[in-house]
Short mmCIF file of C-alpha atoms in Angstrom, two decimals:
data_model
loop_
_atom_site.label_atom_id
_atom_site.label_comp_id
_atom_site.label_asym_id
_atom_site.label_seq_id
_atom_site.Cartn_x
_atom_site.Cartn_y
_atom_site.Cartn_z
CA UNK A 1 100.01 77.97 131.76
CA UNK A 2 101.01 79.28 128.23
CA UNK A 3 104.34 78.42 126.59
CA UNK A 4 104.02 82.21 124.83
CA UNK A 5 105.22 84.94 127.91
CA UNK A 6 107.91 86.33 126.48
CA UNK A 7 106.05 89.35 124.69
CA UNK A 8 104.25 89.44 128.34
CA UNK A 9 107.23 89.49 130.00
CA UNK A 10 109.60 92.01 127.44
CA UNK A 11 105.99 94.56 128.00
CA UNK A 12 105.91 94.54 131.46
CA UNK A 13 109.82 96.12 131.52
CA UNK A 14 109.55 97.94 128.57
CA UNK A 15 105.48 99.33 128.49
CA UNK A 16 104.13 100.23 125.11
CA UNK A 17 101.22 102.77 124.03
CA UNK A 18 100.71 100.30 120.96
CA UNK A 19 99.10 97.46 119.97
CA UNK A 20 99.48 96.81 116.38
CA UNK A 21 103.27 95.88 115.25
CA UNK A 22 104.82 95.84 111.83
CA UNK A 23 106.73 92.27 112.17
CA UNK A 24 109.13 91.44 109.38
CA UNK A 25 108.88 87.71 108.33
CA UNK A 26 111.71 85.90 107.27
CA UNK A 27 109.17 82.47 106.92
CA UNK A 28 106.23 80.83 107.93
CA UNK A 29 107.90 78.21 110.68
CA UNK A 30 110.25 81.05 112.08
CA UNK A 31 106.91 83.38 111.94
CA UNK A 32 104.69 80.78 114.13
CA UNK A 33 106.00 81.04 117.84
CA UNK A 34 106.43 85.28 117.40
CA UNK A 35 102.66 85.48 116.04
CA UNK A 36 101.04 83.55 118.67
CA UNK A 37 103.24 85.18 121.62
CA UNK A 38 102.21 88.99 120.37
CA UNK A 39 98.66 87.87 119.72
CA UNK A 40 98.62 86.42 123.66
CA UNK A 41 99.71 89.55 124.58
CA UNK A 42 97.44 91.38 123.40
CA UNK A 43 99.67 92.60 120.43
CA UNK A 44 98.57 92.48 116.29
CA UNK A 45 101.12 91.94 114.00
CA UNK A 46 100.85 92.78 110.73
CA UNK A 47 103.25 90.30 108.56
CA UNK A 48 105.72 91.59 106.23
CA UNK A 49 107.32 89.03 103.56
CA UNK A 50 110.54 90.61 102.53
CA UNK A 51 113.33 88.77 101.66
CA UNK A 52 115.49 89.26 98.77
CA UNK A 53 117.99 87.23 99.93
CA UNK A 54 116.32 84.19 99.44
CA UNK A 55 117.64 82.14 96.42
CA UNK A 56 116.29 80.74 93.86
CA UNK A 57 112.94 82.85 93.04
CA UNK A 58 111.15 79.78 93.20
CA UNK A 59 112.32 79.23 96.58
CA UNK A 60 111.08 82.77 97.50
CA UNK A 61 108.03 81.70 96.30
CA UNK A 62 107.47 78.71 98.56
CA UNK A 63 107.95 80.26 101.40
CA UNK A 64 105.71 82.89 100.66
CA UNK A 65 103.78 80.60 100.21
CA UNK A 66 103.85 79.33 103.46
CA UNK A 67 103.40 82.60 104.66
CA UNK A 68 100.43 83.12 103.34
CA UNK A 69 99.08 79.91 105.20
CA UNK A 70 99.91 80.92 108.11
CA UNK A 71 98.78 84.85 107.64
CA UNK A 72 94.84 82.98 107.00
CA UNK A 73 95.60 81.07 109.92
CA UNK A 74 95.85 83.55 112.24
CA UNK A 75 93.57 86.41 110.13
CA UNK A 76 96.39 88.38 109.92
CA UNK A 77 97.29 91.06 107.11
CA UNK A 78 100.28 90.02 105.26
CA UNK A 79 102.38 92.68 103.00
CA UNK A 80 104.72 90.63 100.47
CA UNK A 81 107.30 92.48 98.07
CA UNK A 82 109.01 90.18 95.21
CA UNK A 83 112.75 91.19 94.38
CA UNK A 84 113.93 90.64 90.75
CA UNK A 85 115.48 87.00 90.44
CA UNK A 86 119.41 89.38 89.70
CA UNK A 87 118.72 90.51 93.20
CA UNK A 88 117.67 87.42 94.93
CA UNK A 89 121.64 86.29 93.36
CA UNK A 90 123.48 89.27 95.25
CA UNK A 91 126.87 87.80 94.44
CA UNK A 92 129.09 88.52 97.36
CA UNK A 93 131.78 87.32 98.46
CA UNK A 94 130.44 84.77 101.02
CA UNK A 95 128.35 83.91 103.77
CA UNK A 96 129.61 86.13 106.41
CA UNK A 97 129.60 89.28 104.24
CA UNK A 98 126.44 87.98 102.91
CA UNK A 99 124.41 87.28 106.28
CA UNK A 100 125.41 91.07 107.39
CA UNK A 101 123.54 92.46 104.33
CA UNK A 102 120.72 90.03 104.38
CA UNK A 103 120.14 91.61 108.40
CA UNK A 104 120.70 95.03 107.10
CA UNK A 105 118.66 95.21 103.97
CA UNK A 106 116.03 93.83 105.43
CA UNK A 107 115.87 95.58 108.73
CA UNK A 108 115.95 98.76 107.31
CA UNK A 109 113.18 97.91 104.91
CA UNK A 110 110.69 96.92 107.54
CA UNK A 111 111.19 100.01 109.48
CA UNK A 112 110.76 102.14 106.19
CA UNK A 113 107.29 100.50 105.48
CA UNK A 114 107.13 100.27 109.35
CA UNK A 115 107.28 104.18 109.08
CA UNK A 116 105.44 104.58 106.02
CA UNK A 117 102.25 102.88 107.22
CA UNK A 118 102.31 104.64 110.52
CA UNK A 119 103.25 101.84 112.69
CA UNK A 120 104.92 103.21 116.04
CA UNK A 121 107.15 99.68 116.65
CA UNK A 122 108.67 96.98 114.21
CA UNK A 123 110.20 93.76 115.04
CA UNK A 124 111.30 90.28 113.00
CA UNK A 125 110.56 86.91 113.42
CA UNK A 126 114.62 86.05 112.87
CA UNK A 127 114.71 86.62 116.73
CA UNK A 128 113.49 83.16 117.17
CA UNK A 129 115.62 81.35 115.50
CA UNK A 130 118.89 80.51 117.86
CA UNK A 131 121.19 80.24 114.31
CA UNK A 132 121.01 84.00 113.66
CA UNK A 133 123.26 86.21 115.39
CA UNK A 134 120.84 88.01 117.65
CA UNK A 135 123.54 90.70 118.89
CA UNK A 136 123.69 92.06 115.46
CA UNK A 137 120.05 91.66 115.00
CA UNK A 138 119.34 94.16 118.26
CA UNK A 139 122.01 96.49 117.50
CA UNK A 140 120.64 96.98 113.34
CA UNK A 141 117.30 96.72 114.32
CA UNK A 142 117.74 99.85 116.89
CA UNK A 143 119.79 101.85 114.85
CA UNK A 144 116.94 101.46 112.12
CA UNK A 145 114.55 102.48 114.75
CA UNK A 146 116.21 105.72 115.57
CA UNK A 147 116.68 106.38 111.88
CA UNK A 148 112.87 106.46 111.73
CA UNK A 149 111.99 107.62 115.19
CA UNK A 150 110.21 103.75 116.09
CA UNK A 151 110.75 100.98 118.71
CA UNK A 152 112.25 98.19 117.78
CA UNK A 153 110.65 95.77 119.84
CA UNK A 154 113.70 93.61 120.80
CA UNK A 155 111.82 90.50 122.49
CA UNK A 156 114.02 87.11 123.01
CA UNK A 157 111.81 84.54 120.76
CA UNK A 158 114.70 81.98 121.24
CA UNK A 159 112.89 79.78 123.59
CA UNK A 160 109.85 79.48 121.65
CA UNK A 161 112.42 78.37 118.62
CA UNK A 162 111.39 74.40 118.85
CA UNK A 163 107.64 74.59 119.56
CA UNK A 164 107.45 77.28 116.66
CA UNK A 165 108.63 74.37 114.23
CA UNK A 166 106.47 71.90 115.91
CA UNK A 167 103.18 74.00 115.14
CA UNK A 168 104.61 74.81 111.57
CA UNK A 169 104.74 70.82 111.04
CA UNK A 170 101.21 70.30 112.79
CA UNK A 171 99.61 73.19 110.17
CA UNK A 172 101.69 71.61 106.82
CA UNK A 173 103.74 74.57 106.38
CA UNK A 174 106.98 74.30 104.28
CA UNK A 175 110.30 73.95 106.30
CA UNK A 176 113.40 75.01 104.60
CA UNK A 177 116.17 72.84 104.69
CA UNK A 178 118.99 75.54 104.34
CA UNK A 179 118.93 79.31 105.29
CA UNK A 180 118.21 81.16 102.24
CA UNK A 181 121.05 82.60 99.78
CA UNK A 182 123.28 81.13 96.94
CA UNK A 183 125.71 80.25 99.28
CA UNK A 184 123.76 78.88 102.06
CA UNK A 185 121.80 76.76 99.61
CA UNK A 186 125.57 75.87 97.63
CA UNK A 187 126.89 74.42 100.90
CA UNK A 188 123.70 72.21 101.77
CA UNK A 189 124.00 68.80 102.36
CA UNK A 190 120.50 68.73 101.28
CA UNK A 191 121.13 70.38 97.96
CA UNK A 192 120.24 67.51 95.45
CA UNK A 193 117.25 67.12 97.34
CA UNK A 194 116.02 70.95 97.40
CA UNK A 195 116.94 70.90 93.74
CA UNK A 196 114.29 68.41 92.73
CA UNK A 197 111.85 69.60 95.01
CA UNK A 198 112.32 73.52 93.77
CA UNK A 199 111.80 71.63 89.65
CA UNK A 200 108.46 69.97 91.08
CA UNK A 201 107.49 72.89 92.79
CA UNK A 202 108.04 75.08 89.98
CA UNK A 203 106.93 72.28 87.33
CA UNK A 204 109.63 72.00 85.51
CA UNK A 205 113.67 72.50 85.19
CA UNK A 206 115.47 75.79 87.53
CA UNK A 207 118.25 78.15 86.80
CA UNK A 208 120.84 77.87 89.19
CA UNK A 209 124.03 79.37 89.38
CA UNK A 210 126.99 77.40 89.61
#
């Protein structure tokens, strides 16, 4: 029997007329598990890579990266929009302030393009990941629906979380060892390490704030 049933299971409560979905993409890893369940039920996401939140612009890069492996993988179209490296530093006043706009900037952005491009439903991969604060998630995520008259297509990913990350390691995609801001990245145990990686990836010294 499949490990990927929740899509299954959220469509046979809440029945759809659609089967194409605009699915914001935080990463590749956190993009795995919600790809494969849509696709086994019958659902094609398009991927959308936007994230200005992500810190430094070389980091942004990597995961796009990543997210482009996985959008060949699956022969999926991927959409990808690059902030400025002054936005990808949005200088607020800390991580709690910070994670609400990272949620809200980018949930209203996917259901603008959502709109746009004449999707009917949007969703984002962040509802996988058991470190997010999914209540907040639903509630933006709705209120950007109504804004644009869509469905937010508020499926719980969370049990997928682990096997997602075990397929991202089995297909060599890059896993993230912090969240994605300034700050997030700042308080890192790993931050030496992500450092040096970033200047090899990148070829050469970084700018980082201090």
């Amino acid at each position: 029997m499949s490990a990927f049933k929740q899509s299954k299971e959220y469509l046979a409560e809440n029945p759809a007329s659609w089967t194409e979905l605009f699915l914001h993409a935080c990463c590749g890893p956190c993009a795995e598990a919600p790809v494969l369940d849509l696709m086994e039920a019958g659902i094609k996401p398009t991927l959308y890579y936007f994230n200005p939140n992500i810190y430094p612009l070389e980091e942004w890069r990597r995961r796009h990266q990543a997210i482009e492996q996985l959008a060949e993988l699956r022969g999926l179209d991927l959409i990808a929009e690059q902030a400025s490296r002054e936005d990808l530093n949005l200088g607020l006043s800390g991580l709690p302030k910070q994670c609400q706009y990272c949620y809200q900037v980018r949930l209203k952005q996917a259901a603008l393009r959502a709109k746009e491009l004449g999707f009917k439903a949007f969703s984002t991969s962040l509802l996988v990941s058991p470190y997010q604060n999914r209540d907040y998630l639903l509630q933006l995520g709705r209120e950007a629906a109504a804004e644009y008259d869509l469905e937010f297509f508020a499926v719980d990913w969370r049990p997928l979380f682990r096997l997602g990350q075990k397929l991202a390691m089995e297909h060599g995609l890059y896993r993230q060892k912090y969240c994605a801001c300034y700050y997030s990245l700042a308080s890192s145990k790993w931050k030496d390490k992500i450092y040096r990686e970033l200047e090899d990836f990148a070829g050469g010294p970084i700018a980082i704030a201090e």
